[in-house]
Coordinates of C-alpha atoms in Angstrom, one line a residue:
X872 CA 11.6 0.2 8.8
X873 CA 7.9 -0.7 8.6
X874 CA 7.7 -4.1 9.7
X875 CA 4.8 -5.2 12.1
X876 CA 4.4 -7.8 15.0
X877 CA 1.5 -9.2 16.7
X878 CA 0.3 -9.3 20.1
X879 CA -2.0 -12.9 20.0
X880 CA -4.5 -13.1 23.3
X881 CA -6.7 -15.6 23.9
X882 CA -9.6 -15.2 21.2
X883 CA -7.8 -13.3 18.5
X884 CA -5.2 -11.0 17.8
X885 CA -5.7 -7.5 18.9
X886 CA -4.1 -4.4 16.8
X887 CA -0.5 -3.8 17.8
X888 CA 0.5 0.1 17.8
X889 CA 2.1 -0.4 13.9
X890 CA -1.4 -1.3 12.9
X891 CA -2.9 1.5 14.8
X892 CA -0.5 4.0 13.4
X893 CA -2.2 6.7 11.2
X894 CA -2.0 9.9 9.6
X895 CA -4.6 11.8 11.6
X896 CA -3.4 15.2 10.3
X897 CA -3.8 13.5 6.6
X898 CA -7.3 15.7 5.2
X899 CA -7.5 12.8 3.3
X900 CA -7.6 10.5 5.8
X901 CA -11.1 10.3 6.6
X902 CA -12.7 10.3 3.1
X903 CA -9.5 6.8 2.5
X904 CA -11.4 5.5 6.1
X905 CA -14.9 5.1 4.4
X906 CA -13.7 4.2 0.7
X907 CA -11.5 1.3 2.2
X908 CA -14.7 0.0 5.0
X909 CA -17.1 -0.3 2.2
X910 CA -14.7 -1.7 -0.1
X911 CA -13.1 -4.1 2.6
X912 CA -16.6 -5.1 3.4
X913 CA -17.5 -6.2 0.2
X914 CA -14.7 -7.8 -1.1
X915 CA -14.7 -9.7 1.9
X916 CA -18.3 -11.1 1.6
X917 CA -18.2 -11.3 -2.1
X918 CA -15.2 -14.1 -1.4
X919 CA -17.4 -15.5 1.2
X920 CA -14.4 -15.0 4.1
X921 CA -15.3 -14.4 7.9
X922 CA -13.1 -11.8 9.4
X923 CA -11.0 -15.1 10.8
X924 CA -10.2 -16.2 7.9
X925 CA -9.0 -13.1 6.5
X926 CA -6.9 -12.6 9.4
X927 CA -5.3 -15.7 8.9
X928 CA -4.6 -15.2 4.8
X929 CA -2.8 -11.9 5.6
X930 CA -1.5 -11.5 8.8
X931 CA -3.4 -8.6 10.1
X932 CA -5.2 -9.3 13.2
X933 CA -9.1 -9.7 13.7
X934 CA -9.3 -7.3 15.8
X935 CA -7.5 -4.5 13.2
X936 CA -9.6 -6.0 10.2
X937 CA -13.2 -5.4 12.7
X938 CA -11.8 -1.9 13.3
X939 CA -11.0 -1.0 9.7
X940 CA -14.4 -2.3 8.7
X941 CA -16.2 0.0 11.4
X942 CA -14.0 2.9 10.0
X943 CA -12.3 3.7 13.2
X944 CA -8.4 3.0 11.7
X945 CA -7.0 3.8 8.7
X946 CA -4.3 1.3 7.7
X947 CA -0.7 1.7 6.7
X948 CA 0.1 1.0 3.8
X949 CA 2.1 -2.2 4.0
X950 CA -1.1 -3.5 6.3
X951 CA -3.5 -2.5 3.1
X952 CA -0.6 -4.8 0.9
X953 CA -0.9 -7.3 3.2
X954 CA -5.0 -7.4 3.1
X955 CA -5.0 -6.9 -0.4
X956 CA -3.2 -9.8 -0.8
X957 CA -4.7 -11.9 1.5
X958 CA -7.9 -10.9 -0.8
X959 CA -5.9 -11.8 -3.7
X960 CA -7.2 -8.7 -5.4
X961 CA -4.9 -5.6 -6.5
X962 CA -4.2 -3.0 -4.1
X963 CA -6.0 -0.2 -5.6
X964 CA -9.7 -2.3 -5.1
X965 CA -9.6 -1.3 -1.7
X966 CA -9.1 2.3 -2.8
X967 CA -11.6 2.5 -5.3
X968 CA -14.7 4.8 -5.5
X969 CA -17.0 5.1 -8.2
X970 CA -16.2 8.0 -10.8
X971 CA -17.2 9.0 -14.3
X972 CA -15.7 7.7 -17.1
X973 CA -13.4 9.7 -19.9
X974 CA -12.0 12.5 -18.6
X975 CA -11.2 11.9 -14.9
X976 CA -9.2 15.3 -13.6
X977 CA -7.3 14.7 -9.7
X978 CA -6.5 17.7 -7.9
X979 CA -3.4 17.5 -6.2
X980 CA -5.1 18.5 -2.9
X981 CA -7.5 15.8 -3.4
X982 CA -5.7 12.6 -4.1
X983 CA -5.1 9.8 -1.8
X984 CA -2.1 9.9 0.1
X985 CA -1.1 6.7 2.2
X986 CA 2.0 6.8 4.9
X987 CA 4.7 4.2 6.6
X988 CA 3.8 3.5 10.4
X989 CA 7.1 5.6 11.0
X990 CA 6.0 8.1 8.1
X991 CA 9.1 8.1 6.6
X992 CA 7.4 6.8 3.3
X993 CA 4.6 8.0 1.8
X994 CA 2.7 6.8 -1.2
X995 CA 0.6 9.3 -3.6
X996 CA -2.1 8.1 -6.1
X997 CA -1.7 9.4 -9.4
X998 CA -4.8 7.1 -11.1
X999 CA -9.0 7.4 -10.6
X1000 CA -9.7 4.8 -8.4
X1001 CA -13.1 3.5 -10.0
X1002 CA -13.4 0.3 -12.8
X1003 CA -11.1 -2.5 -13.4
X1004 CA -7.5 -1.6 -13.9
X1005 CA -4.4 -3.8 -14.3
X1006 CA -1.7 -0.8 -13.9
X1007 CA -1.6 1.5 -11.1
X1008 CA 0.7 4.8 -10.9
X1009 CA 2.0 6.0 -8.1
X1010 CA 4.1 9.3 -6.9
X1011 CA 6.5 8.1 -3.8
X1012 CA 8.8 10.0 -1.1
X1013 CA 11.5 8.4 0.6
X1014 CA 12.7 10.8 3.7
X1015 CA 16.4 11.0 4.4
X1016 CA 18.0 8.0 5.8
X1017 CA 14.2 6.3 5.3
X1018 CA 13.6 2.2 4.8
X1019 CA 10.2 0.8 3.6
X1020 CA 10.4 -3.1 3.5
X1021 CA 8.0 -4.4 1.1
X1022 CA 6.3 -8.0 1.2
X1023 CA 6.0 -10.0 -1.8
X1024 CA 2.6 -8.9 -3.9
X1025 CA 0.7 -11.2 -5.6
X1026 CA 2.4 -13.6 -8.7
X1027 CA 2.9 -11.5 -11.8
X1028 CA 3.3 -8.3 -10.8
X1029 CA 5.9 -6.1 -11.7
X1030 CA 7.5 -2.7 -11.0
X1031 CA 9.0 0.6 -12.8
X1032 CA 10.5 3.1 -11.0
X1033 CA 12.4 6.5 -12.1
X1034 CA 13.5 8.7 -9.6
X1035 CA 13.1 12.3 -9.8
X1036 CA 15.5 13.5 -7.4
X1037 CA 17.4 12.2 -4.7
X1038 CA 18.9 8.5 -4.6
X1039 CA 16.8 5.5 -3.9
X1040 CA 18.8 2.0 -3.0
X1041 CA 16.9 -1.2 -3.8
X1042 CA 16.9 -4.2 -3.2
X1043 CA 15.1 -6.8 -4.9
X1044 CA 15.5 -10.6 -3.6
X1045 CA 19.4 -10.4 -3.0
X1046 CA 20.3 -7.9 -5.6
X1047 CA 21.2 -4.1 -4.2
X1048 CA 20.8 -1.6 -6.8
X1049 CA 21.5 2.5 -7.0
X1050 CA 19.5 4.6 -8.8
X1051 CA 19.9 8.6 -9.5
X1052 CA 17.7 11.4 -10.6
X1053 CA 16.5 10.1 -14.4
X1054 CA 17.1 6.5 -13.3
X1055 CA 15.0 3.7 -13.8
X1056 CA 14.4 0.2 -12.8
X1057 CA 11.9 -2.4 -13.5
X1058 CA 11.6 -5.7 -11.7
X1059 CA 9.4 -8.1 -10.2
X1060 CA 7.4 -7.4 -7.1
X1061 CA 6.0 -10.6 -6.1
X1062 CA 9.4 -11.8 -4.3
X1063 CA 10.7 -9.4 -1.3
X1064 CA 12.0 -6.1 -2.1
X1065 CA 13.3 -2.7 -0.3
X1066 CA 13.7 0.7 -0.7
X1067 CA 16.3 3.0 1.3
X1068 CA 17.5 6.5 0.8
X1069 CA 21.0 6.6 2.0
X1070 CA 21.4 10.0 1.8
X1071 CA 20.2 13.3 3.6
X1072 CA 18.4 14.9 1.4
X1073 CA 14.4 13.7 0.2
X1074 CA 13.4 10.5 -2.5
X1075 CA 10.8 12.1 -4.8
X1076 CA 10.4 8.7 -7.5
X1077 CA 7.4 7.5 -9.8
X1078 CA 6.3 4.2 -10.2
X1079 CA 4.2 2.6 -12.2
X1080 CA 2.6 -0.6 -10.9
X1081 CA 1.3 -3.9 -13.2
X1082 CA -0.3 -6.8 -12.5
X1083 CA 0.1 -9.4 -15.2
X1084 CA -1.6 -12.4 -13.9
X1085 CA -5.3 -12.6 -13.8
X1086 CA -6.3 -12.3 -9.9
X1087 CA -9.2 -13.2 -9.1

C-alpha cells in the first residue's frame, strides 16, 4: 500500500525512506530525474513559492522537494501526485520535455515509467510530454495481491479505465467495484480512490486521464 509518513525535526521535515524509494534499475530513471528538477524548478518560481511553502501545500517534506530539485531522488509516483497538486498543475507538467509537434513516435524502450514505493504498481506514459494537454493516457500494472491508494487529484478530474487482463478492484469514495478483462469504468478522481488486484496473476489496464477544470 503506498501510503507515506513523515519524520518532522526541528527546522523541516527530512525525506522518510517512502520518499527516498526509487527505481534505480529503471534506464529511465535518470533522463525522469532531470525532466522533473527543471520542471519542479520552474513551476515553483513561476508561482512564486519558496520550497516551504510548497512543502506545506502537498505534504512532501522540504528536505525531499530540495533533493528532487538537485536531481539526487526520483519520486514515487503518489509523491509527484501529491506535488503536482500542491502546484495545482496537472501531473504530466512535471514530466514534460520539449518535443516536435505532429507526428510524435514513443518507443516502448523509451517512455517514462514511474513505480509504487513497494513497486507493486507501476505507471507507463503512453502521451509526448511537451505543450499544454488536458488528457493524459496512461498504461498501468497491478502485481498480484498489489494496493495503490490514490489521493484525491485536483477538482474536475476524471478517470477511464479498461482492463486488459487480470482483475482490478476499485474503490472510489465508498463504492467497491470489479472489473474483468474488456471492462471499463469511468469516475471521478478528485475524491479518494483505490486500486487492488485480488488475485495471483498480473493487472495490465489502460487509463485515460482528464482534467476538466481550468488549473491554473
Amino acid at each position: 500500500m503506498t501510503k507515506f509518513c513523515y519524520i518532522r525535526q526541528k527546522g523541516e521535515m527530512n525525506p522518510t525512506m517512502e520518499e527516498l524509494e526509487t527505481d534505480k534499475e529503471s534506464p529511465s530513471s535518470e533522463h525522469i530525474t532531470e525532466v522533473v528538477k527543471e520542471n519542479l524548478k520552474l513551476i515553483r518560481h513561476t508561482k512564486g513559492f519558496s520550497l516551504d511553502k510548497l512543502a506545506s501545500r502537498c505534504g512532501v517534506s522540504r528536505a525531499m522537494l530540495s533533493q528532487i530539485e538537485q536531481g539526487k531522488s526520483v519520486p514515487t509516483i503518489s509523491v509527484l501526485w501529491k506535488i503536482a497538486n500542491g502546484l495545482n498543475v496537472p501531473f504530466s507538467e512535471l514530466l514534460k520535455e520539449k518535443g516536435a509537434e505532429g507526428v510524435i513516435v514513443m518507443k516502448a524502450e523509451n517512455t517514462k515509467v514511474l513505480f509504487s514505493s513497494s513497486k507493486v504498481f507501476s505507471s507507463r506514459a503512453l502521451f509526448p510530454f511537451n505543450g499544454n494537454r488536458k488528457t493524459e493516457f496512461y498504461e498501468l500494472i497491478l502485481k498480484p495481491g498489489g494496493i495503490e491508494v490514490a489521493e484525491p487529484h485536483s477538482s474536475g478530474t476524471t478517470e477511464n479505465i479498461v482492463v486488459v487482463s487480470g482483475k482490478l478492484r476499485l474503490r472510489v469514495g465508498e463504492k467497491v467495484v470489479e472489473l474483468e478483462p474488456k471492462d471499463s469504468v469511468f469516475f471521478r478522481a478528485d475524491i479518494p480512490h483505490e486500486y487492488s488486484n485480488p488475485t495471483d496473476q498480473e493487472t495490465l489496464m489502460y487509463l485515460v486521464m482528464d482534467y476538466r477544470d481550468e488549473i491554473n
